[in-house]
Coordinates of C-alpha atoms in Angstrom, one line a residue:
M20 CA -33.8 -8.6 -39.6
T21 CA -37.3 -7.8 -38.4
Q22 CA -38.0 -5.0 -35.9
D23 CA -39.2 -7.6 -33.3
M24 CA -36.0 -9.6 -33.7
A25 CA -33.9 -6.5 -33.4
Y26 CA -35.7 -5.5 -30.2
F27 CA -35.3 -9.0 -28.8
E28 CA -31.5 -9.1 -29.6
R29 CA -31.1 -5.7 -27.8
H30 CA -33.0 -7.2 -24.9
V31 CA -30.8 -10.3 -24.5
A32 CA -27.7 -8.1 -25.0
R33 CA -28.9 -6.0 -22.0
L34 CA -29.5 -9.2 -20.1
L35 CA -26.0 -10.4 -20.7
I36 CA -24.6 -7.1 -19.4
V37 CA -26.8 -7.4 -16.3
L38 CA -25.6 -11.0 -15.8
Y39 CA -22.0 -9.8 -16.0
F40 CA -22.4 -7.2 -13.4
C41 CA -24.9 -9.0 -11.2
G42 CA -23.0 -12.2 -11.1
A43 CA -20.3 -13.1 -8.6
P44 CA -16.9 -13.8 -10.3
V45 CA -15.8 -17.5 -10.1
N46 CA -12.6 -19.0 -11.4
S47 CA -12.0 -22.7 -11.7
L48 CA -9.6 -25.0 -13.6
L49 CA -12.6 -26.8 -15.1
D50 CA -14.8 -23.9 -16.2
G51 CA -12.4 -21.0 -16.4
E52 CA -13.8 -17.5 -15.5
T53 CA -17.6 -17.4 -15.0
R54 CA -20.1 -15.2 -13.3
Q55 CA -22.6 -16.8 -11.0
I56 CA -26.1 -15.7 -9.7
D57 CA -27.7 -18.0 -7.1
S58 CA -31.4 -17.0 -7.7
V59 CA -33.6 -15.8 -10.4
A60 CA -35.1 -13.3 -7.9
A61 CA -31.7 -11.6 -7.4
L62 CA -31.4 -11.3 -11.2
Q63 CA -34.9 -9.9 -11.6
R64 CA -34.3 -7.3 -8.9
F65 CA -31.0 -6.2 -10.4
D66 CA -32.5 -5.9 -13.8
F67 CA -35.5 -3.9 -12.5
W68 CA -33.1 -1.1 -11.3
V69 CA -31.3 -1.1 -14.6
R70 CA -34.5 -1.1 -16.7
E71 CA -36.1 1.6 -14.6
P72 CA -33.6 4.5 -14.2
G73 CA -36.3 6.7 -12.8
H74 CA -36.9 4.3 -10.0
L75 CA -33.2 3.9 -9.4
A76 CA -32.8 7.7 -9.2
L77 CA -35.8 8.0 -6.8
A78 CA -34.4 5.2 -4.6
L79 CA -30.9 6.8 -4.5
T80 CA -32.4 10.2 -3.8
H81 CA -34.3 8.6 -0.9
L82 CA -31.1 7.2 0.4
A83 CA -29.4 10.6 0.0
A84 CA -32.2 12.3 2.0
T85 CA -31.7 9.8 4.8
L86 CA -28.0 10.4 4.8
A87 CA -28.5 14.2 4.7
A88 CA -30.5 13.9 7.9
N89 CA -27.4 12.4 9.5
S90 CA -24.8 14.5 7.7
A91 CA -23.1 15.4 11.1
R92 CA -21.5 11.9 10.9
E93 CA -18.4 12.0 8.7
M94 CA -19.1 8.7 7.1
A95 CA -22.7 9.8 6.1
A96 CA -21.3 13.0 4.6
R97 CA -18.8 11.0 2.4
E98 CA -21.6 8.6 1.3
L99 CA -23.8 11.6 0.4
I100 CA -21.1 13.0 -1.8
A101 CA -20.7 9.7 -3.5
L102 CA -24.4 9.4 -4.2
R103 CA -24.4 12.7 -6.1
G104 CA -22.3 11.3 -8.9
P105 CA -24.7 8.7 -10.3
L106 CA -27.7 11.1 -9.7
D107 CA -25.9 13.9 -11.6
R108 CA -25.3 11.5 -14.5
L109 CA -28.9 10.5 -14.7
L110 CA -30.3 14.0 -14.5
V111 CA -27.7 15.8 -16.8
A112 CA -28.3 13.1 -19.5
N113 CA -32.0 13.8 -19.2
L114 CA -32.8 10.3 -20.4
I115 CA -34.5 8.9 -17.4
D116 CA -38.0 8.7 -18.9
V117 CA -36.7 7.8 -22.4
R118 CA -34.5 4.9 -21.3
R119 CA -37.0 3.2 -19.1
V120 CA -38.1 -0.3 -20.2
A121 CA -41.5 -0.8 -18.5
L122 CA -43.0 -4.3 -18.6
P123 CA -46.6 -5.0 -19.8
G124 CA -48.8 -4.9 -16.7
A125 CA -46.8 -2.4 -14.7
P126 CA -47.0 -1.5 -11.9
Y127 CA -48.4 -4.8 -10.9
N128 CA -45.7 -6.6 -12.9
V129 CA -42.2 -5.2 -12.3
L130 CA -40.1 -8.4 -12.4
E131 CA -39.4 -9.9 -15.8
D132 CA -39.8 -13.6 -16.7
F133 CA -36.5 -14.5 -18.2
D134 CA -37.3 -18.1 -19.2
Y135 CA -37.3 -17.5 -22.9
A136 CA -34.3 -15.2 -23.0
L137 CA -32.2 -17.5 -20.8
S138 CA -33.2 -20.5 -23.0
Y139 CA -32.1 -18.5 -26.0
L140 CA -28.7 -17.7 -24.4
T141 CA -28.3 -21.2 -23.0
A142 CA -28.8 -22.7 -26.5
R143 CA -25.9 -20.5 -27.7
S144 CA -23.6 -21.7 -24.8
L145 CA -23.3 -18.2 -23.4
V146 CA -25.3 -19.0 -20.2
S147 CA -26.2 -22.1 -18.2
D148 CA -29.0 -22.6 -15.8
R149 CA -27.8 -25.2 -13.3
P150 CA -30.2 -26.7 -10.7
S151 CA -28.6 -26.6 -7.2
F152 CA -30.0 -28.7 -4.4
G153 CA -29.5 -27.5 -0.9
K154 CA -31.3 -27.4 2.5
T155 CA -34.3 -25.7 1.0
R156 CA -37.0 -27.7 -0.7
G157 CA -36.7 -28.2 -4.4
A158 CA -34.1 -26.9 -6.8
L159 CA -32.6 -23.5 -6.9
H160 CA -31.7 -21.9 -10.3
Q161 CA -28.0 -21.1 -10.3
I162 CA -27.6 -19.0 -13.4
V163 CA -24.0 -18.9 -14.7
L164 CA -22.6 -16.5 -17.3
E165 CA -20.1 -18.8 -19.0
T166 CA -16.6 -18.0 -20.2
T167 CA -17.9 -17.5 -23.7
G168 CA -20.6 -15.2 -22.4
I169 CA -18.1 -13.1 -20.5
A170 CA -16.0 -12.7 -23.6
F171 CA -19.0 -11.7 -25.6
V172 CA -20.0 -9.0 -23.0
R173 CA -16.5 -7.6 -22.9
R174 CA -16.4 -7.4 -26.7
L175 CA -19.9 -5.8 -26.8
L176 CA -18.9 -3.1 -24.3
A177 CA -15.6 -2.4 -26.1
E178 CA -17.1 -2.2 -29.6
C179 CA -20.7 -0.9 -29.1
P180 CA -20.8 2.5 -27.4
M181 CA -24.6 2.4 -27.4
F182 CA -24.4 -0.1 -24.5
D183 CA -22.3 2.3 -22.3
W184 CA -25.6 3.4 -20.7
Y185 CA -26.3 -0.1 -19.4
R186 CA -22.7 -0.4 -18.3
A187 CA -23.0 2.7 -16.2
Q188 CA -26.4 1.7 -14.8
C189 CA -25.1 -1.8 -13.9
E190 CA -22.1 -0.3 -12.1
V191 CA -24.3 1.9 -10.0
V192 CA -26.8 -0.9 -9.2
A193 CA -23.9 -3.3 -8.3
Q194 CA -22.4 -0.7 -6.0
Y195 CA -25.7 0.0 -4.1
T196 CA -27.2 -3.5 -4.2
P197 CA -27.0 -3.9 -0.4
Q198 CA -29.0 -0.7 0.1
L199 CA -31.4 -1.3 -2.8
D200 CA -32.2 -4.8 -1.6
K201 CA -33.8 -3.3 1.5
F202 CA -36.6 -1.8 -0.6
D203 CA -39.6 -4.1 -1.1
L204 CA -40.6 -3.7 -4.7
A205 CA -44.2 -4.6 -3.9
E206 CA -44.4 -1.5 -1.7
M207 CA -41.8 0.9 -3.2
T208 CA -41.6 3.1 -0.1
Y209 CA -39.0 5.3 -1.8
L210 CA -41.8 6.7 -3.9
A211 CA -43.6 8.4 -1.0
P212 CA -45.0 10.8 -0.2
D213 CA -46.0 12.2 -3.6
L214 CA -45.9 9.1 -5.8
T215 CA -47.6 5.7 -5.9
P216 CA -46.4 2.7 -7.9
A217 CA -49.3 3.3 -10.3
A218 CA -48.5 6.9 -10.8
A219 CA -44.8 6.2 -11.2
S220 CA -45.5 3.8 -14.0
T221 CA -47.2 6.5 -16.1
L222 CA -46.0 9.9 -15.1
P223 CA -42.7 11.6 -16.3
L224 CA -40.3 11.2 -13.4
I225 CA -37.6 13.7 -14.2
P226 CA -39.5 16.8 -12.6
I227 CA -40.2 14.8 -9.4
I228 CA -36.6 13.6 -9.2
Q229 CA -35.2 17.1 -9.8
T230 CA -37.4 18.6 -7.0
R231 CA -36.2 16.0 -4.5
Y232 CA -32.6 16.3 -5.6
E233 CA -32.7 20.1 -5.1
K234 CA -34.0 19.6 -1.6
V235 CA -31.0 17.5 -0.7
F236 CA -28.2 18.9 -2.8
G237 CA -29.3 22.3 -4.1
E238 CA -29.1 23.3 -7.8
I239 CA -28.6 20.6 -10.4
L240 CA -25.5 21.4 -12.4
N241 CA -25.8 21.7 -16.2
A242 CA -29.3 20.0 -16.1
V243 CA -31.0 19.7 -19.4
V244 CA -34.6 21.0 -19.0

């Protein structure tokens, strides 16, 4: 197996895991259990947060700072405590900068073109790309992780511990998708005031995340520095 092919196979394995957690569960007598995503854009956004753990941590820290300003409310306080868990995992593991998968052309290109990868998975009956015609003009791409794809992902996660990172990332992104979807990835307002998209694509992000974390939560427990 060539190095390029091994990289591509890891890439499509990650994409399958993203499809599994991003897709809405659907059960039918005809198709069995599937996971459905109603737009490529939704898949691209979900995958961005998985591929870019530094951006995910910065966005969650931004949400935490906003909640901290309203911590007098009981609900805000509970949400703030919940946010600390995924941030602690990212910072204690100290793999934010190592694990990022930046695309060529970043920061101007942050959303991946999945045409080739989806064609590869469709040819193996793991995924289908079904045109869906509605009130909007033209066809929408309804991406479906088929029953065979779901079985493959579950086996992958059960037998390959190296993919536990992506499982954890996807679980966090799925939990906070409503909040993350409010961020415009063209503007990336969660980077302000000391970062720009261009700087965030080249600089180590861990020191910046640690500084922001400490302002909200205090000392980082058991951080690897």
